[in-house]
Amino acid sequence: MSKDNHIEPEQLFKLWGNHRYFPISQFYKNQFNEKVYKVSVSIAETCPNRQENSRMPLCIFCDEWGSAAYHLERDKSLQQQIIINREKISKRYRAKKFLVYFQSYTNTFDRVSELEQRFDIALNEDAIVGIVLGTRPDCLPSRILPLLKKTHETHYVMVELGLQSFFDHHLTFLQRGHDVARGYEAIKKLHEQTGVDIGIHLIFGLPDETDKEIIETAHILNKLPISNVKLHNLHVLKNTPLAELYKKGQFQACELEDYIKKVTLFLQHLSPDIAVQRLTAVASRWDELIAPQWTKDKMRPTQMIEDHLKESGIYQGQLVCD
Ligand code: SF4
């Protein structure tokens, strides 16, 4: 759908599977004509910030597993991880098609030949219809782009960029080790040289974050050649630099009510053409979570955001100007 074509909100909600925002599940359904689920694997073992002798500090929020969903399986082969996780998802959702999601650490940090082998293994597995690759904006060397382009010619490929913020002062606080300019550069390279779908990870709940910044973030995204966005609230995990700040009283986690307001504001200004992967972070390792406790809950925060959108008559793209 194009934002140039006027469409009534009720029609939009129907197209979005009765949601008030464009969920990624519907985006995949539009692409593949049926439900498609991500099978997360944990293969990459490091990133620029964590590599031996790195002078860069760790990202302030990152635990030792580098954002892996299934860190306990990381000693298993790629094929085993795909089989195990595909089976779980298949049983839970009766799913038939899957994307292999290379999630943890920085997946474009290894040699291209290794990445190519991993793609081959993944794409040769039953019912796998594509690849989703998580990486950082400053880890897309030119040598990797032809592989992404070639793979995209035969299969679905999405690159998820951990950009986290479109404001340099927030990236500095997060200790990302890259600036916003690297983010724009990565999006341009991916779009022009590979044609893959691009997803952007964002963090809300940053210190001194303003409504103006949230609105501006949506406006920036609306002009970029990206297909989706994934939202996280900044949360404190044990053994992270953020945990130290939290202990000293130098960081306060965003309360759920405030976070709901931020997401709502963002969605109102986000183009209805951009799919939303996730509305909040979920802390899957409860023993590691320090704050906020609501991040433990998988369903409730998302449901509360959905309820708030409905009760307030708010929906994605509501305040987007042509
Ligand atoms: S968030 Fe990613 S880039 Fe940052 S330290 Fe963790 S694994 Fe490395």
Short mmCIF file of C-alpha atoms and ligand atoms in Angstrom, two decimals:
data_model
loop_
_atom_site.label_atom_id
_atom_site.label_comp_id
_atom_site.label_asym_id
_atom_site.label_seq_id
_atom_site.Cartn_x
_atom_site.Cartn_y
_atom_site.Cartn_z
CA MET A 1 0.00 0.00 0.00
CA SER A 2 1.20 3.51 -0.65
CA LYS A 3 0.67 6.45 1.63
CA ASP A 4 -0.24 8.45 -1.51
CA ASN A 5 -3.41 6.37 -1.86
CA HIS A 6 -5.88 7.35 0.77
CA ILE A 7 -7.15 4.39 2.69
CA GLU A 8 -9.68 4.39 5.49
CA PRO A 9 -8.33 3.35 8.92
CA GLU A 10 -10.79 0.45 9.19
CA GLN A 11 -9.50 -0.93 5.88
CA LEU A 12 -5.93 -0.58 7.12
CA PHE A 13 -6.71 -2.53 10.30
CA LYS A 14 -8.15 -5.33 8.18
CA LEU A 15 -5.03 -5.38 5.99
CA TRP A 16 -2.97 -5.54 9.18
CA GLY A 17 -4.81 -8.56 10.55
CA ASN A 18 -6.93 -6.47 12.96
CA HIS A 19 -3.97 -4.63 14.45
CA ARG A 20 -3.54 -0.87 14.60
CA TYR A 21 -0.02 -1.14 13.27
CA PHE A 22 1.52 -3.12 10.43
CA PRO A 23 2.88 -6.24 12.14
CA ILE A 24 5.76 -8.17 10.63
CA SER A 25 3.60 -11.31 10.57
CA GLN A 26 1.38 -9.57 8.02
CA PHE A 27 4.43 -8.35 6.10
CA TYR A 28 5.65 -11.94 5.75
CA LYS A 29 2.16 -13.12 4.83
CA ASN A 30 2.11 -10.55 2.03
CA GLN A 31 5.52 -11.75 0.83
CA PHE A 32 4.98 -15.50 1.06
CA ASN A 33 1.18 -15.89 0.96
CA GLU A 34 1.28 -17.69 4.28
CA LYS A 35 2.64 -17.38 7.79
CA VAL A 36 6.41 -17.45 8.05
CA TYR A 37 8.36 -17.69 11.29
CA LYS A 38 11.93 -16.90 12.20
CA VAL A 39 14.16 -19.71 13.45
CA SER A 40 16.89 -18.05 15.55
CA VAL A 41 20.38 -19.49 15.54
CA SER A 42 23.42 -18.48 17.50
CA ILE A 43 26.49 -18.92 15.32
CA ALA A 44 28.62 -15.77 15.30
CA GLU A 45 30.89 -15.66 18.32
CA THR A 46 32.04 -12.11 18.59
CA CYS A 47 31.71 -8.53 17.38
CA PRO A 48 34.02 -5.52 16.97
CA ASN A 49 33.47 -4.45 20.59
CA ARG A 50 34.13 -7.91 22.03
CA GLN A 51 36.96 -9.18 19.90
CA GLU A 52 40.27 -9.80 21.59
CA ASN A 53 42.39 -6.67 21.99
CA SER A 54 39.45 -4.44 21.03
CA ARG A 55 39.84 -0.95 22.37
CA MET A 56 36.12 -0.34 22.09
CA PRO A 57 33.97 -0.63 25.20
CA LEU A 58 31.03 -3.02 25.22
CA CYS A 59 27.65 -1.74 24.19
CA ILE A 60 26.18 -0.59 27.45
CA PHE A 61 23.24 -3.03 27.44
CA CYS A 62 24.90 -6.15 26.02
CA ASP A 63 25.15 -9.32 28.08
CA GLU A 64 27.75 -11.98 27.48
CA TRP A 65 25.53 -13.82 24.98
CA GLY A 66 25.47 -10.98 22.49
CA SER A 67 21.65 -10.86 22.28
CA ALA A 68 21.29 -14.55 21.46
CA ALA A 69 17.81 -15.92 22.06
CA TYR A 70 18.99 -19.52 22.36
CA HIS A 71 22.47 -19.14 23.79
CA LEU A 72 22.40 -22.63 25.35
CA GLU A 73 22.36 -24.16 21.90
CA ARG A 74 25.33 -22.29 20.59
CA ASP A 75 27.62 -25.29 20.96
CA LYS A 76 25.48 -27.20 18.48
CA SER A 77 26.07 -27.08 14.74
CA LEU A 78 24.10 -24.68 12.60
CA GLN A 79 22.12 -27.55 11.12
CA GLN A 80 21.25 -28.94 14.57
CA GLN A 81 20.14 -25.52 15.80
CA ILE A 82 17.89 -25.08 12.78
CA ILE A 83 16.36 -28.53 13.22
CA ILE A 84 15.76 -28.12 16.97
CA ASN A 85 14.30 -24.62 16.80
CA ARG A 86 12.29 -25.28 13.63
CA GLU A 87 10.69 -28.26 15.37
CA LYS A 88 9.75 -26.16 18.43
CA ILE A 89 8.19 -23.38 16.35
CA SER A 90 6.52 -25.81 14.02
CA LYS A 91 4.79 -27.53 16.96
CA ARG A 92 3.80 -24.33 18.68
CA TYR A 93 2.41 -22.46 15.65
CA ARG A 94 1.85 -25.26 13.13
CA ALA A 95 4.24 -23.32 10.95
CA LYS A 96 5.37 -24.61 7.57
CA LYS A 97 7.78 -21.96 6.30
CA PHE A 98 10.73 -20.43 8.09
CA LEU A 99 13.50 -17.87 7.84
CA VAL A 100 16.81 -18.64 9.50
CA TYR A 101 17.70 -15.70 11.72
CA PHE A 102 21.41 -15.28 12.40
CA GLN A 103 20.86 -13.29 15.55
CA SER A 104 23.66 -13.16 18.09
CA TYR A 105 26.74 -10.92 18.03
CA THR A 106 27.81 -9.54 14.61
CA ASN A 107 27.13 -11.97 11.79
CA THR A 108 29.10 -10.18 9.08
CA PHE A 109 32.29 -10.10 11.11
CA ASP A 110 33.59 -13.51 9.94
CA ARG A 111 35.09 -14.43 6.58
CA VAL A 112 32.75 -14.20 3.58
CA SER A 113 33.45 -17.85 2.68
CA GLU A 114 32.25 -18.91 6.16
CA LEU A 115 29.12 -16.85 5.84
CA GLU A 116 28.47 -18.33 2.41
CA GLN A 117 28.78 -21.86 3.81
CA ARG A 118 26.33 -20.97 6.56
CA PHE A 119 23.85 -19.60 4.05
CA ASP A 120 24.15 -22.82 2.01
CA ILE A 121 23.54 -25.00 5.06
CA ALA A 122 20.55 -22.92 6.10
CA LEU A 123 18.95 -22.68 2.68
CA ASN A 124 19.34 -26.40 2.04
CA GLU A 125 17.26 -27.25 5.08
CA ASP A 126 13.61 -28.20 4.59
CA ALA A 127 11.03 -25.42 4.63
CA ILE A 128 13.60 -22.63 4.88
CA VAL A 129 12.58 -19.83 2.55
CA GLY A 130 15.18 -17.23 3.37
CA ILE A 131 17.75 -15.66 5.64
CA VAL A 132 17.65 -12.85 8.17
CA LEU A 133 21.05 -11.54 9.16
CA GLY A 134 21.63 -9.40 12.24
CA THR A 135 24.61 -7.06 12.16
CA ARG A 136 25.98 -3.61 12.96
CA PRO A 137 26.02 -0.68 10.53
CA ASP A 138 29.81 -0.47 10.65
CA CYS A 139 30.30 -4.16 9.81
CA LEU A 140 29.25 -4.30 6.19
CA PRO A 141 32.49 -4.47 4.26
CA SER A 142 32.23 -4.24 0.46
CA ARG A 143 33.36 -7.85 0.11
CA ILE A 144 30.18 -9.11 1.74
CA LEU A 145 27.72 -7.24 -0.46
CA PRO A 146 28.03 -9.50 -3.57
CA LEU A 147 27.15 -12.52 -1.40
CA LEU A 148 24.03 -10.78 -0.11
CA LYS A 149 23.06 -9.76 -3.64
CA LYS A 150 23.64 -13.27 -5.03
CA THR A 151 21.66 -14.91 -2.23
CA HIS A 152 18.87 -12.38 -2.64
CA GLU A 153 18.56 -13.35 -6.34
CA THR A 154 17.34 -16.82 -5.37
CA HIS A 155 16.01 -16.43 -1.85
CA TYR A 156 14.46 -13.92 0.49
CA VAL A 157 17.13 -11.99 2.43
CA MET A 158 16.70 -9.40 5.13
CA VAL A 159 19.49 -7.59 6.97
CA GLU A 160 18.61 -6.29 10.43
CA LEU A 161 20.83 -3.37 11.36
CA GLY A 162 21.39 -2.63 15.03
CA LEU A 163 21.34 1.12 14.56
CA GLN A 164 19.54 1.71 17.90
CA SER A 165 19.22 5.50 17.57
CA PHE A 166 19.37 8.25 14.96
CA PHE A 167 21.03 10.61 17.45
CA ASP A 168 24.76 10.57 18.04
CA HIS A 169 24.50 11.58 21.70
CA HIS A 170 22.37 8.50 22.39
CA LEU A 171 24.77 6.25 20.45
CA THR A 172 27.60 7.66 22.56
CA PHE A 173 25.70 6.82 25.75
CA LEU A 174 25.04 3.32 24.43
CA GLN A 175 28.78 2.92 23.67
CA ARG A 176 27.96 1.52 20.27
CA GLY A 177 31.26 2.54 18.71
CA HIS A 178 29.60 3.84 15.54
CA ASP A 179 27.75 7.01 14.71
CA VAL A 180 24.52 7.74 12.86
CA ALA A 181 26.42 8.50 9.64
CA ARG A 182 27.57 4.85 9.53
CA GLY A 183 23.94 3.85 9.77
CA TYR A 184 22.95 5.93 6.74
CA GLU A 185 25.96 4.62 4.85
CA ALA A 186 25.03 0.99 5.61
CA ILE A 187 21.40 1.47 4.55
CA LYS A 188 22.50 3.11 1.29
CA LYS A 189 25.01 0.36 0.50
CA LEU A 190 22.55 -2.42 1.23
CA HIS A 191 19.79 -0.79 -0.77
CA GLU A 192 21.84 0.18 -3.81
CA GLN A 193 24.22 -2.75 -4.00
CA THR A 194 22.19 -5.73 -2.81
CA GLY A 195 18.45 -4.95 -2.93
CA VAL A 196 17.80 -6.96 0.26
CA ASP A 197 15.08 -5.99 2.70
CA ILE A 198 16.37 -3.83 5.53
CA GLY A 199 15.14 -3.83 9.12
CA ILE A 200 16.25 -1.29 11.73
CA HIS A 201 16.58 -2.02 15.45
CA LEU A 202 15.80 0.92 17.71
CA ILE A 203 16.03 1.45 21.44
CA PHE A 204 13.63 3.74 23.31
CA GLY A 205 13.80 4.67 26.96
CA LEU A 206 17.17 6.41 26.70
CA PRO A 207 18.21 9.08 29.22
CA ASP A 208 16.79 12.51 28.37
CA GLU A 209 15.06 11.17 25.28
CA THR A 210 12.49 13.68 24.06
CA ASP A 211 9.18 13.31 22.24
CA LYS A 212 10.67 15.48 19.50
CA GLU A 213 13.42 12.90 18.98
CA ILE A 214 10.92 10.08 18.81
CA ILE A 215 8.84 11.90 16.20
CA GLU A 216 11.98 12.79 14.24
CA THR A 217 13.08 9.16 14.30
CA ALA A 218 9.82 8.14 12.62
CA HIS A 219 10.20 10.94 10.06
CA ILE A 220 13.74 9.81 9.26
CA LEU A 221 12.66 6.19 8.82
CA ASN A 222 9.79 7.20 6.55
CA LYS A 223 12.30 8.55 4.03
CA LEU A 224 14.68 5.59 4.10
CA PRO A 225 14.50 2.48 1.86
CA ILE A 226 13.74 0.13 4.73
CA SER A 227 10.94 -2.35 5.16
CA ASN A 228 10.63 -2.79 8.92
CA VAL A 229 11.63 -1.67 12.36
CA LYS A 230 12.12 -3.52 15.64
CA LEU A 231 11.61 -1.68 18.93
CA HIS A 232 13.28 -2.40 22.24
CA ASN A 233 13.09 -0.69 25.60
CA LEU A 234 16.47 -0.15 27.22
CA HIS A 235 16.65 -2.67 30.04
CA VAL A 236 19.31 -3.52 32.54
CA LEU A 237 20.91 -6.98 32.53
CA LYS A 238 23.43 -8.30 35.04
CA ASN A 239 27.11 -8.01 34.19
CA THR A 240 26.66 -5.18 31.72
CA PRO A 241 28.04 -1.64 31.84
CA LEU A 242 24.45 -0.42 32.23
CA ALA A 243 24.09 -2.48 35.41
CA GLU A 244 26.96 -0.50 36.93
CA LEU A 245 25.29 2.82 36.08
CA TYR A 246 22.01 1.52 37.48
CA LYS A 247 23.65 0.50 40.75
CA LYS A 248 25.13 3.98 41.10
CA GLY A 249 21.71 5.54 40.47
CA GLN A 250 22.87 7.03 37.17
CA PHE A 251 20.28 5.28 35.02
CA GLN A 252 16.59 4.70 35.58
CA ALA A 253 14.66 2.22 33.48
CA CYS A 254 11.59 3.46 31.66
CA GLU A 255 8.29 2.58 33.34
CA LEU A 256 5.80 0.70 31.21
CA GLU A 257 3.32 3.60 31.07
CA ASP A 258 6.02 5.96 29.75
CA TYR A 259 7.22 3.39 27.27
CA ILE A 260 3.69 2.90 25.95
CA LYS A 261 3.46 6.67 25.35
CA LYS A 262 6.75 6.64 23.45
CA VAL A 263 5.76 3.73 21.20
CA THR A 264 2.34 5.23 20.57
CA LEU A 265 3.85 8.56 19.56
CA PHE A 266 6.35 6.82 17.30
CA LEU A 267 3.68 4.72 15.57
CA GLN A 268 1.48 7.73 14.89
CA HIS A 269 4.32 9.28 12.92
CA LEU A 270 5.62 6.10 11.26
CA SER A 271 4.63 5.42 7.66
CA PRO A 272 1.95 2.73 7.36
CA ASP A 273 4.21 1.03 4.79
CA ILE A 274 6.89 0.16 7.37
CA ALA A 275 6.27 -3.12 9.18
CA VAL A 276 6.88 -3.41 12.91
CA GLN A 277 8.76 -6.47 14.09
CA ARG A 278 8.32 -6.00 17.77
CA LEU A 279 6.94 -3.35 20.10
CA THR A 280 9.04 -4.08 23.19
CA ALA A 281 12.05 -6.10 24.27
CA VAL A 282 11.48 -9.34 26.16
CA ALA A 283 14.10 -10.49 28.66
CA SER A 284 14.22 -14.21 28.00
CA ARG A 285 16.82 -14.88 30.71
CA TRP A 286 14.95 -13.76 33.81
CA ASP A 287 17.85 -14.45 36.14
CA GLU A 288 19.84 -11.78 34.31
CA LEU A 289 17.20 -9.04 34.37
CA ILE A 290 17.69 -6.22 36.87
CA ALA A 291 15.16 -3.64 35.59
CA PRO A 292 12.48 -2.95 34.58
CA GLN A 293 10.65 -6.07 35.76
CA TRP A 294 7.86 -5.61 33.19
CA THR A 295 10.35 -6.67 30.50
CA LYS A 296 10.03 -10.25 31.79
CA ASP A 297 6.51 -10.38 30.56
CA LYS A 298 6.27 -11.57 27.00
CA MET A 299 2.66 -10.74 26.19
CA ARG A 300 1.35 -8.11 28.63
CA PRO A 301 3.32 -5.01 27.49
CA THR A 302 2.49 -5.66 23.83
CA GLN A 303 -1.16 -6.23 24.72
CA MET A 304 -1.21 -3.03 26.76
CA ILE A 305 0.20 -1.06 23.83
CA GLU A 306 -2.38 -2.60 21.50
CA ASP A 307 -5.17 -1.81 23.98
CA HIS A 308 -3.94 1.75 24.38
CA LEU A 309 -3.90 2.27 20.61
CA LYS A 310 -7.46 1.01 20.37
CA GLU A 311 -8.85 2.91 23.35
CA SER A 312 -7.23 6.15 22.22
CA GLY A 313 -8.23 5.79 18.56
CA ILE A 314 -4.56 5.84 17.57
CA TYR A 315 -2.94 3.94 14.70
CA GLN A 316 0.28 3.76 12.74
CA GLY A 317 0.73 6.56 10.25
CA GLN A 318 -2.14 8.58 11.69
CA LEU A 319 -0.07 11.77 11.80
CA VAL A 320 2.09 11.17 8.74
CA CYS A 321 1.92 14.13 6.37
CA ASP A 322 2.06 13.46 2.62
S1 SF4 B 1 25.33 -5.41 21.21
FE1 SF4 B 1 26.29 -6.48 19.50
S2 SF4 B 1 27.97 -5.09 18.87
FE2 SF4 B 1 27.38 -4.47 20.95
S3 SF4 B 1 28.78 -5.58 22.34
FE3 SF4 B 1 26.90 -6.80 22.08
S4 SF4 B 1 27.31 -8.25 20.43
FE4 SF4 B 1 28.83 -6.60 20.33
#
